[in-house]
CSV table of N, CA, C and O in Angstrom, one decimal:
chain,number,residue,atom,x,y,z
A,303,MET,N,1.8,-15.4,-2.0
A,303,MET,CA,1.8,-14.1,-1.4
A,303,MET,C,1.4,-13.1,-2.6
A,303,MET,O,1.9,-13.3,-3.7
A,304,THR,N,0.6,-12.1,-2.3
A,304,THR,CA,0.1,-11.2,-3.3
A,304,THR,C,0.8,-9.9,-3.3
A,304,THR,O,0.3,-8.9,-3.9
A,305,MET,N,1.9,-9.7,-2.5
A,305,MET,CA,2.6,-8.4,-2.6
A,305,MET,C,3.3,-8.3,-3.9
A,305,MET,O,4.0,-9.1,-4.3
A,306,ILE,N,3.0,-7.2,-4.6
A,306,ILE,CA,3.5,-7.0,-5.9
A,306,ILE,C,4.3,-5.7,-6.0
A,306,ILE,O,3.9,-4.7,-5.3
A,307,ASN,N,5.3,-5.7,-6.7
A,307,ASN,CA,6.1,-4.4,-6.9
A,307,ASN,C,5.6,-3.7,-8.2
A,307,ASN,O,5.5,-4.4,-9.2
A,308,ALA,N,5.2,-2.5,-8.1
A,308,ALA,CA,4.9,-1.7,-9.3
A,308,ALA,C,6.1,-1.3,-10.0
A,308,ALA,O,7.1,-0.8,-9.4
A,309,GLU,N,6.2,-1.6,-11.3
A,309,GLU,CA,7.4,-1.4,-12.1
A,309,GLU,C,7.3,0.0,-12.8
A,309,GLU,O,8.3,0.5,-13.2
A,310,SER,N,6.1,0.5,-13.0
A,310,SER,CA,5.9,1.8,-13.7
A,310,SER,C,4.6,2.5,-13.2
A,310,SER,O,3.8,1.8,-12.6
A,311,ASN,N,4.5,3.7,-13.6
A,311,ASN,CA,3.3,4.5,-13.2
A,311,ASN,C,2.0,3.8,-13.9
A,311,ASN,O,1.0,3.7,-13.2
A,312,ALA,N,2.2,3.4,-15.1
A,312,ALA,CA,1.1,2.8,-15.8
A,312,ALA,C,0.7,1.5,-15.2
A,312,ALA,O,-0.4,1.1,-15.1
A,313,ASP,N,1.8,0.7,-14.8
A,313,ASP,CA,1.6,-0.6,-14.1
A,313,ASP,C,0.8,-0.4,-12.8
A,313,ASP,O,-0.2,-1.1,-12.6
A,314,LEU,N,1.1,0.6,-12.1
A,314,LEU,CA,0.4,0.9,-10.8
A,314,LEU,C,-1.0,1.3,-11.1
A,314,LEU,O,-1.9,0.7,-10.4
A,315,LYS,N,-1.3,2.1,-12.1
A,315,LYS,CA,-2.6,2.5,-12.4
A,315,LYS,C,-3.5,1.3,-12.8
A,315,LYS,O,-4.7,1.2,-12.4
A,316,SER,N,-2.9,0.4,-13.5
A,316,SER,CA,-3.7,-0.8,-13.9
A,316,SER,C,-4.0,-1.7,-12.7
A,316,SER,O,-5.0,-2.3,-12.7
A,317,MET,N,-3.1,-1.7,-11.7
A,317,MET,CA,-3.2,-2.6,-10.6
A,317,MET,C,-4.3,-2.1,-9.6
A,317,MET,O,-5.0,-2.9,-9.0
A,318,VAL,N,-4.5,-0.8,-9.6
A,318,VAL,CA,-5.5,-0.2,-8.6
A,318,VAL,C,-6.9,0.1,-9.3
A,318,VAL,O,-7.8,0.5,-8.6
A,319,LYS,N,-7.0,-0.2,-10.6
A,319,LYS,CA,-8.2,0.1,-11.3
A,319,LYS,C,-9.4,-0.6,-10.8
A,319,LYS,O,-10.5,-0.1,-10.8
A,320,LYS,N,-9.3,-1.9,-10.4
A,320,LYS,CA,-10.4,-2.7,-10.2
A,320,LYS,C,-10.4,-3.2,-8.7
A,320,LYS,O,-9.4,-3.8,-8.3
A,321,GLY,N,-11.5,-3.1,-8.0
A,321,GLY,CA,-11.6,-3.6,-6.7
A,321,GLY,C,-10.8,-2.8,-5.6
A,321,GLY,O,-10.4,-1.7,-5.8
A,322,LEU,N,-10.5,-3.5,-4.5
A,322,LEU,CA,-9.8,-2.9,-3.4
A,322,LEU,C,-8.3,-3.2,-3.5
A,322,LEU,O,-8.0,-4.4,-3.7
A,323,THR,N,-7.4,-2.2,-3.3
A,323,THR,CA,-6.0,-2.4,-3.4
A,323,THR,C,-5.3,-1.6,-2.3
A,323,THR,O,-5.7,-0.4,-2.2
A,324,LEU,N,-4.4,-2.1,-1.6
A,324,LEU,CA,-3.6,-1.4,-0.7
A,324,LEU,C,-2.2,-1.1,-1.3
A,324,LEU,O,-1.6,-2.0,-1.8
A,325,VAL,N,-1.8,0.2,-1.4
A,325,VAL,CA,-0.5,0.5,-2.0
A,325,VAL,C,0.4,1.2,-0.9
A,325,VAL,O,0.0,2.1,-0.3
A,326,ASP,N,1.6,0.6,-0.8
A,326,ASP,CA,2.6,1.0,0.1
A,326,ASP,C,3.6,1.8,-0.6
A,326,ASP,O,4.3,1.3,-1.5
A,327,TYR,N,3.7,3.1,-0.4
A,327,TYR,CA,4.7,4.0,-1.0
A,327,TYR,C,5.9,4.2,0.0
A,327,TYR,O,5.7,4.6,1.1
A,328,GLY,N,7.1,3.7,-0.4
A,328,GLY,CA,8.2,3.8,0.5
A,328,GLY,C,9.5,3.8,-0.3
A,328,GLY,O,9.5,3.9,-1.5
A,329,ALA,N,10.6,3.5,0.5
A,329,ALA,CA,11.9,3.4,-0.2
A,329,ALA,C,12.8,2.4,0.7
A,329,ALA,O,12.6,2.3,1.9
A,330,PRO,N,13.7,1.7,0.0
A,330,PRO,CA,14.5,0.7,0.8
A,330,PRO,C,15.4,1.3,1.9
A,330,PRO,O,15.6,0.6,2.8
A,331,TRP,N,15.7,2.6,1.7
A,331,TRP,CA,16.6,3.2,2.7
A,331,TRP,C,15.9,3.8,3.9
A,331,TRP,O,16.5,4.2,4.9
A,332,CYS,N,14.5,3.7,3.9
A,332,CYS,CA,13.7,4.3,4.9
A,332,CYS,C,13.4,3.3,6.0
A,332,CYS,O,12.7,2.3,5.8
A,333,PRO,N,14.0,3.5,7.3
A,333,PRO,CA,13.8,2.5,8.4
A,333,PRO,C,12.3,2.2,8.7
A,333,PRO,O,12.0,1.0,8.8
A,334,PRO,N,11.4,3.2,8.8
A,334,PRO,CA,10.0,2.8,9.1
A,334,PRO,C,9.4,2.0,7.9
A,334,PRO,O,8.5,1.1,8.2
A,335,CYS,N,9.8,2.2,6.7
A,335,CYS,CA,9.3,1.5,5.5
A,335,CYS,C,9.8,0.0,5.7
A,335,CYS,O,9.0,-0.9,5.4
A,336,ARG,N,11.0,-0.2,6.1
A,336,ARG,CA,11.5,-1.6,6.3
A,336,ARG,C,10.7,-2.3,7.4
A,336,ARG,O,10.5,-3.5,7.4
A,337,THR,N,10.3,-1.5,8.5
A,337,THR,CA,9.6,-2.1,9.6
A,337,THR,C,8.1,-2.4,9.1
A,337,THR,O,7.6,-3.4,9.6
A,338,LEU,N,7.6,-1.7,8.2
A,338,LEU,CA,6.3,-1.9,7.7
A,338,LEU,C,6.2,-3.2,6.8
A,338,LEU,O,5.1,-3.8,6.9
A,339,LEU,N,7.2,-3.5,6.1
A,339,LEU,CA,7.2,-4.7,5.2
A,339,LEU,C,6.7,-6.0,5.9
A,339,LEU,O,5.7,-6.6,5.4
A,340,PRO,N,7.3,-6.4,7.0
A,340,PRO,CA,6.7,-7.6,7.7
A,340,PRO,C,5.3,-7.5,8.2
A,340,PRO,O,4.5,-8.5,8.2
A,341,ILE,N,4.9,-6.3,8.5
A,341,ILE,CA,3.5,-6.0,9.0
A,341,ILE,C,2.6,-6.3,7.8
A,341,ILE,O,1.5,-7.0,7.9
A,342,LEU,N,2.9,-5.8,6.6
A,342,LEU,CA,2.1,-6.0,5.4
A,342,LEU,C,2.1,-7.4,5.0
A,342,LEU,O,1.1,-7.9,4.5
A,343,LYS,N,3.2,-8.1,5.1
A,343,LYS,CA,3.3,-9.5,4.8
A,343,LYS,C,2.4,-10.3,5.7
A,343,LYS,O,1.7,-11.2,5.2
A,344,GLU,N,2.4,-10.0,6.9
A,344,GLU,CA,1.5,-10.7,7.9
A,344,GLU,C,0.0,-10.4,7.5
A,344,GLU,O,-0.8,-11.3,7.6
A,345,LEU,N,-0.3,-9.1,7.2
A,345,LEU,CA,-1.6,-8.7,6.8
A,345,LEU,C,-2.1,-9.5,5.6
A,345,LEU,O,-3.2,-10.0,5.5
A,346,ASP,N,-1.2,-9.6,4.6
A,346,ASP,CA,-1.4,-10.4,3.4
A,346,ASP,C,-1.8,-11.9,3.7
A,346,ASP,O,-2.7,-12.4,3.2
A,347,ARG,N,-1.0,-12.5,4.7
A,347,ARG,CA,-1.3,-13.8,5.1
A,347,ARG,C,-2.7,-13.9,5.7
A,347,ARG,O,-3.5,-14.8,5.5
A,348,ASP,N,-3.0,-12.9,6.6
A,348,ASP,CA,-4.3,-12.9,7.3
A,348,ASP,C,-5.4,-12.8,6.3
A,348,ASP,O,-6.5,-13.4,6.5
A,349,LEU,N,-5.3,-12.0,5.3
A,349,LEU,CA,-6.3,-11.8,4.3
A,349,LEU,C,-6.3,-12.9,3.2
A,349,LEU,O,-7.1,-12.9,2.3
A,350,LYS,N,-5.4,-13.9,3.3
A,350,LYS,CA,-5.2,-15.0,2.4
A,350,LYS,C,-5.1,-14.5,0.9
A,350,LYS,O,-5.7,-15.1,0.0
A,351,GLY,N,-4.4,-13.4,0.8
A,351,GLY,CA,-4.2,-12.9,-0.6
A,351,GLY,C,-5.4,-12.3,-1.3
A,351,GLY,O,-5.4,-12.1,-2.5
A,352,GLN,N,-6.5,-12.1,-0.6
A,352,GLN,CA,-7.7,-11.6,-1.2
A,352,GLN,C,-7.7,-10.2,-1.7
A,352,GLN,O,-8.3,-9.8,-2.6
A,353,ILE,N,-6.8,-9.4,-1.0
A,353,ILE,CA,-6.7,-8.0,-1.4
A,353,ILE,C,-5.2,-7.8,-1.8
A,353,ILE,O,-4.3,-8.0,-1.1
A,354,PRO,N,-5.0,-7.3,-3.1
A,354,PRO,CA,-3.6,-7.1,-3.5
A,354,PRO,C,-2.9,-6.0,-2.7
A,354,PRO,O,-3.6,-5.0,-2.4
A,355,ILE,N,-1.7,-6.3,-2.4
A,355,ILE,CA,-0.8,-5.3,-1.7
A,355,ILE,C,0.3,-4.9,-2.7
A,355,ILE,O,1.0,-5.8,-3.1
A,356,VAL,N,0.3,-3.7,-3.1
A,356,VAL,CA,1.3,-3.2,-4.1
A,356,VAL,C,2.4,-2.4,-3.4
A,356,VAL,O,2.0,-1.5,-2.6
A,357,LYS,N,3.6,-2.6,-3.7
A,357,LYS,CA,4.7,-1.8,-3.2
A,357,LYS,C,5.2,-0.9,-4.2
A,357,LYS,O,5.5,-1.3,-5.3
A,358,VAL,N,5.4,0.4,-3.9
A,358,VAL,CA,5.9,1.4,-4.8
A,358,VAL,C,7.2,2.0,-4.2
A,358,VAL,O,7.2,2.5,-3.1
A,359,ASN,N,8.3,1.8,-4.9
A,359,ASN,CA,9.6,2.4,-4.5
A,359,ASN,C,9.6,3.8,-5.0
A,359,ASN,O,9.6,4.0,-6.2
A,360,CYS,N,9.4,4.8,-4.1
A,360,CYS,CA,9.3,6.2,-4.5
A,360,CYS,C,10.6,6.7,-5.2
A,360,CYS,O,10.5,7.7,-6.0
A,361,ASP,N,11.7,6.1,-5.0
A,361,ASP,CA,13.0,6.4,-5.7
A,361,ASP,C,12.9,6.1,-7.1
A,361,ASP,O,13.3,6.8,-8.0
A,362,ASP,N,12.2,4.9,-7.4
A,362,ASP,CA,12.1,4.4,-8.8
A,362,ASP,C,10.9,5.0,-9.5
A,362,ASP,O,11.0,5.2,-10.7
A,363,LEU,N,9.9,5.4,-8.8
A,363,LEU,CA,8.7,5.9,-9.4
A,363,LEU,C,8.3,7.2,-8.7
A,363,LEU,O,7.2,7.4,-8.1
A,364,PRO,N,9.1,8.3,-8.9
A,364,PRO,CA,8.8,9.6,-8.2
A,364,PRO,C,7.5,10.2,-8.7
A,364,PRO,O,6.8,10.8,-8.0
A,365,ASP,N,7.2,10.0,-10.0
A,365,ASP,CA,5.9,10.5,-10.6
A,365,ASP,C,4.7,9.9,-9.9
A,365,ASP,O,3.7,10.6,-9.6
A,366,ALA,N,4.7,8.6,-9.7
A,366,ALA,CA,3.6,7.9,-9.0
A,366,ALA,C,3.4,8.4,-7.6
A,366,ALA,O,2.3,8.7,-7.2
A,367,ALA,N,4.6,8.6,-6.9
A,367,ALA,CA,4.5,9.1,-5.5
A,367,ALA,C,4.0,10.6,-5.5
A,367,ALA,O,3.1,10.9,-4.7
A,368,SER,N,4.4,11.4,-6.4
A,368,SER,CA,4.0,12.8,-6.5
A,368,SER,C,2.5,12.8,-6.9
A,368,SER,O,1.8,13.6,-6.2
A,369,GLU,N,2.1,12.0,-7.8
A,369,GLU,CA,0.7,12.0,-8.2
A,369,GLU,C,-0.3,11.6,-7.0
A,369,GLU,O,-1.4,12.1,-6.9
A,370,ALA,N,0.3,10.7,-6.2
A,370,ALA,CA,-0.5,10.2,-5.0
A,370,ALA,C,-0.4,11.2,-3.8
A,370,ALA,O,-1.0,11.0,-2.8
A,371,GLY,N,0.4,12.3,-4.0
A,371,GLY,CA,0.5,13.3,-2.9
A,371,GLY,C,1.3,12.8,-1.7
A,371,GLY,O,1.1,13.2,-0.6
A,372,VAL,N,2.3,11.9,-2.0
A,372,VAL,CA,3.1,11.3,-1.0
A,372,VAL,C,4.2,12.4,-0.6
A,372,VAL,O,5.0,12.8,-1.4
A,373,MET,N,4.1,12.8,0.7
A,373,MET,CA,5.0,13.8,1.2
A,373,MET,C,6.0,13.2,2.2
A,373,MET,O,7.0,13.8,2.5
A,374,SER,N,5.7,12.0,2.7
A,374,SER,CA,6.5,11.4,3.7
A,374,SER,C,6.3,9.9,3.6
A,374,SER,O,5.3,9.4,3.2
A,375,MET,N,7.3,9.1,4.0
A,375,MET,CA,7.3,7.7,3.9
A,375,MET,C,7.4,7.0,5.3
A,375,MET,O,8.0,7.5,6.1
A,376,PRO,N,6.7,5.9,5.4
A,376,PRO,CA,5.8,5.3,4.5
A,376,PRO,C,4.5,5.9,4.4
A,376,PRO,O,4.0,6.5,5.4
A,377,THR,N,3.9,5.9,3.2
A,377,THR,CA,2.5,6.3,3.1
A,377,THR,C,1.7,5.1,2.5
A,377,THR,O,2.2,4.5,1.5
A,378,VAL,N,0.6,4.7,3.1
A,378,VAL,CA,-0.2,3.6,2.6
A,378,VAL,C,-1.5,4.2,2.1
A,378,VAL,O,-2.1,5.0,2.9
A,379,ILE,N,-1.9,3.9,0.9
A,379,ILE,CA,-3.1,4.4,0.4
A,379,ILE,C,-4.0,3.2,0.0
A,379,ILE,O,-3.5,2.3,-0.7
A,380,VAL,N,-5.2,3.2,0.4
A,380,VAL,CA,-6.2,2.2,0.0
A,380,VAL,C,-7.0,2.8,-1.1
A,380,VAL,O,-7.6,3.8,-1.0
A,381,TYR,N,-7.0,2.1,-2.3
A,381,TYR,CA,-7.7,2.4,-3.5
A,381,TYR,C,-8.9,1.5,-3.7
A,381,TYR,O,-8.8,0.3,-3.4
A,382,LYS,N,-10.0,2.1,-4.1
A,382,LYS,CA,-11.2,1.2,-4.5
A,382,LYS,C,-11.6,1.7,-5.9
A,382,LYS,O,-11.9,2.8,-6.1
A,383,ASN,N,-11.5,0.7,-6.8
A,383,ASN,CA,-11.8,1.0,-8.3
A,383,ASN,C,-11.0,2.2,-8.8
A,383,ASN,O,-11.6,3.0,-9.5
A,384,GLY,N,-9.8,2.3,-8.4
A,384,GLY,CA,-8.9,3.4,-8.9
A,384,GLY,C,-9.0,4.7,-8.1
A,384,GLY,O,-8.1,5.6,-8.3
A,385,GLU,N,-9.9,4.8,-7.2
A,385,GLU,CA,-10.0,6.0,-6.4
A,385,GLU,C,-9.4,5.9,-5.1
A,385,GLU,O,-9.7,4.9,-4.4
A,386,PRO,N,-8.6,6.8,-4.6
A,386,PRO,CA,-8.0,6.8,-3.3
A,386,PRO,C,-9.1,6.9,-2.2
A,386,PRO,O,-9.8,7.9,-2.3
A,387,MET,N,-9.2,6.0,-1.3
A,387,MET,CA,-10.3,6.1,-0.3
A,387,MET,C,-9.7,6.6,1.0
A,387,MET,O,-10.4,7.3,1.7
A,388,GLU,N,-8.5,6.2,1.3
A,388,GLU,CA,-7.9,6.5,2.6
A,388,GLU,C,-6.4,6.5,2.5
A,388,GLU,O,-5.8,5.7,1.8
A,389,LYS,N,-5.8,7.5,3.2
A,389,LYS,CA,-4.3,7.7,3.2
A,389,LYS,C,-3.8,7.6,4.6
A,389,LYS,O,-4.3,8.4,5.4
A,390,LEU,N,-2.9,6.7,4.8
A,390,LEU,CA,-2.3,6.6,6.2
A,390,LEU,C,-0.8,7.0,6.1
A,390,LEU,O,0.0,6.2,5.4
A,391,VAL,N,-0.4,8.0,6.7
A,391,VAL,CA,1.0,8.5,6.6
A,391,VAL,C,1.7,8.1,7.9
A,391,VAL,O,1.2,8.3,9.0
A,392,GLY,N,2.9,7.5,7.7
A,392,GLY,CA,3.7,7.0,8.9
A,392,GLY,C,3.3,5.5,9.2
A,392,GLY,O,2.4,4.9,8.6
A,393,LEU,N,4.1,5.0,10.1
A,393,LEU,CA,4.0,3.6,10.5
A,393,LEU,C,2.8,3.4,11.4
A,393,LEU,O,2.6,4.2,12.4
A,394,ARG,N,1.9,2.4,11.2
A,394,ARG,CA,0.8,2.1,12.0
A,394,ARG,C,0.8,0.7,12.4
A,394,ARG,O,1.4,-0.1,11.7
A,395,PRO,N,0.1,0.3,13.4
A,395,PRO,CA,-0.1,-1.1,13.8
A,395,PRO,C,-0.9,-1.8,12.7
A,395,PRO,O,-1.7,-1.2,12.0
A,396,LYS,N,-0.7,-3.1,12.6
A,396,LYS,CA,-1.4,-4.0,11.6
A,396,LYS,C,-2.9,-3.8,11.7
A,396,LYS,O,-3.6,-3.7,10.6
A,397,ASN,N,-3.5,-3.7,12.9
A,397,ASN,CA,-4.9,-3.7,13.0
A,397,ASN,C,-5.5,-2.4,12.4
A,397,ASN,O,-6.6,-2.4,11.9
A,398,VAL,N,-4.7,-1.3,12.3
A,398,VAL,CA,-5.2,-0.1,11.7
A,398,VAL,C,-5.4,-0.3,10.2
A,398,VAL,O,-6.4,0.1,9.6
A,399,TYR,N,-4.4,-0.9,9.5
A,399,TYR,CA,-4.5,-1.2,8.1
A,399,TYR,C,-5.7,-2.2,7.8
A,399,TYR,O,-6.4,-2.0,6.9
A,400,ARG,N,-5.8,-3.1,8.7
A,400,ARG,CA,-6.9,-4.1,8.6
A,400,ARG,C,-8.3,-3.4,8.7
A,400,ARG,O,-9.2,-3.7,7.9
A,401,GLN,N,-8.4,-2.5,9.7
A,401,GLN,CA,-9.7,-1.8,9.9
A,401,GLN,C,-10.1,-1.0,8.6
A,401,GLN,O,-11.2,-0.9,8.2
A,402,VAL,N,-9.0,-0.3,8.1
A,402,VAL,CA,-9.3,0.5,6.9
A,402,VAL,C,-9.7,-0.3,5.7
A,402,VAL,O,-10.7,0.0,5.0
A,403,LEU,N,-9.1,-1.5,5.5
A,403,LEU,CA,-9.5,-2.4,4.4
A,403,LEU,C,-10.9,-2.9,4.7
A,403,LEU,O,-11.7,-2.9,3.7
A,404,ASP,N,-11.2,-3.3,5.9
A,404,ASP,CA,-12.5,-3.9,6.2
A,404,ASP,C,-13.6,-2.8,6.0
A,404,ASP,O,-14.7,-3.1,5.5
A,405,LYS,N,-13.3,-1.6,6.3
A,405,LYS,CA,-14.3,-0.5,6.1
A,405,LYS,C,-14.7,-0.3,4.7
A,405,LYS,O,-15.8,0.1,4.4
A,406,HIS,N,-13.7,-0.5,3.8
A,406,HIS,CA,-14.0,-0.2,2.3
A,406,HIS,C,-14.3,-1.4,1.5
A,406,HIS,O,-14.5,-1.3,0.3
A,407,ARG,N,-14.5,-2.6,2.1
A,407,ARG,CA,-14.8,-3.8,1.4
A,407,ARG,C,-16.2,-3.8,0.8
A,407,ARG,O,-17.1,-3.3,1.3
């Protein structure tokens, strides 16, 4: 599985620098964030690990969340070569995340 936890702001920046990356900004105490986790794990299986999925705990990395403009959780941002391409705020069905990734491949 390619779901990775970002340990620092610098860590996150290096992860999104190259190619397509999906970043999930959330927190363990957030119920919709917990609901999103199995959806992203399933998406990761569907994509056979081809696109990295990075998890950011906003409590641990408030600067990263602030820099990304996260106002509410969960927020999923798809980055391409370090640039944010699309931001999805709130819980969405798996096919929505898949469509956004396919659009930017």
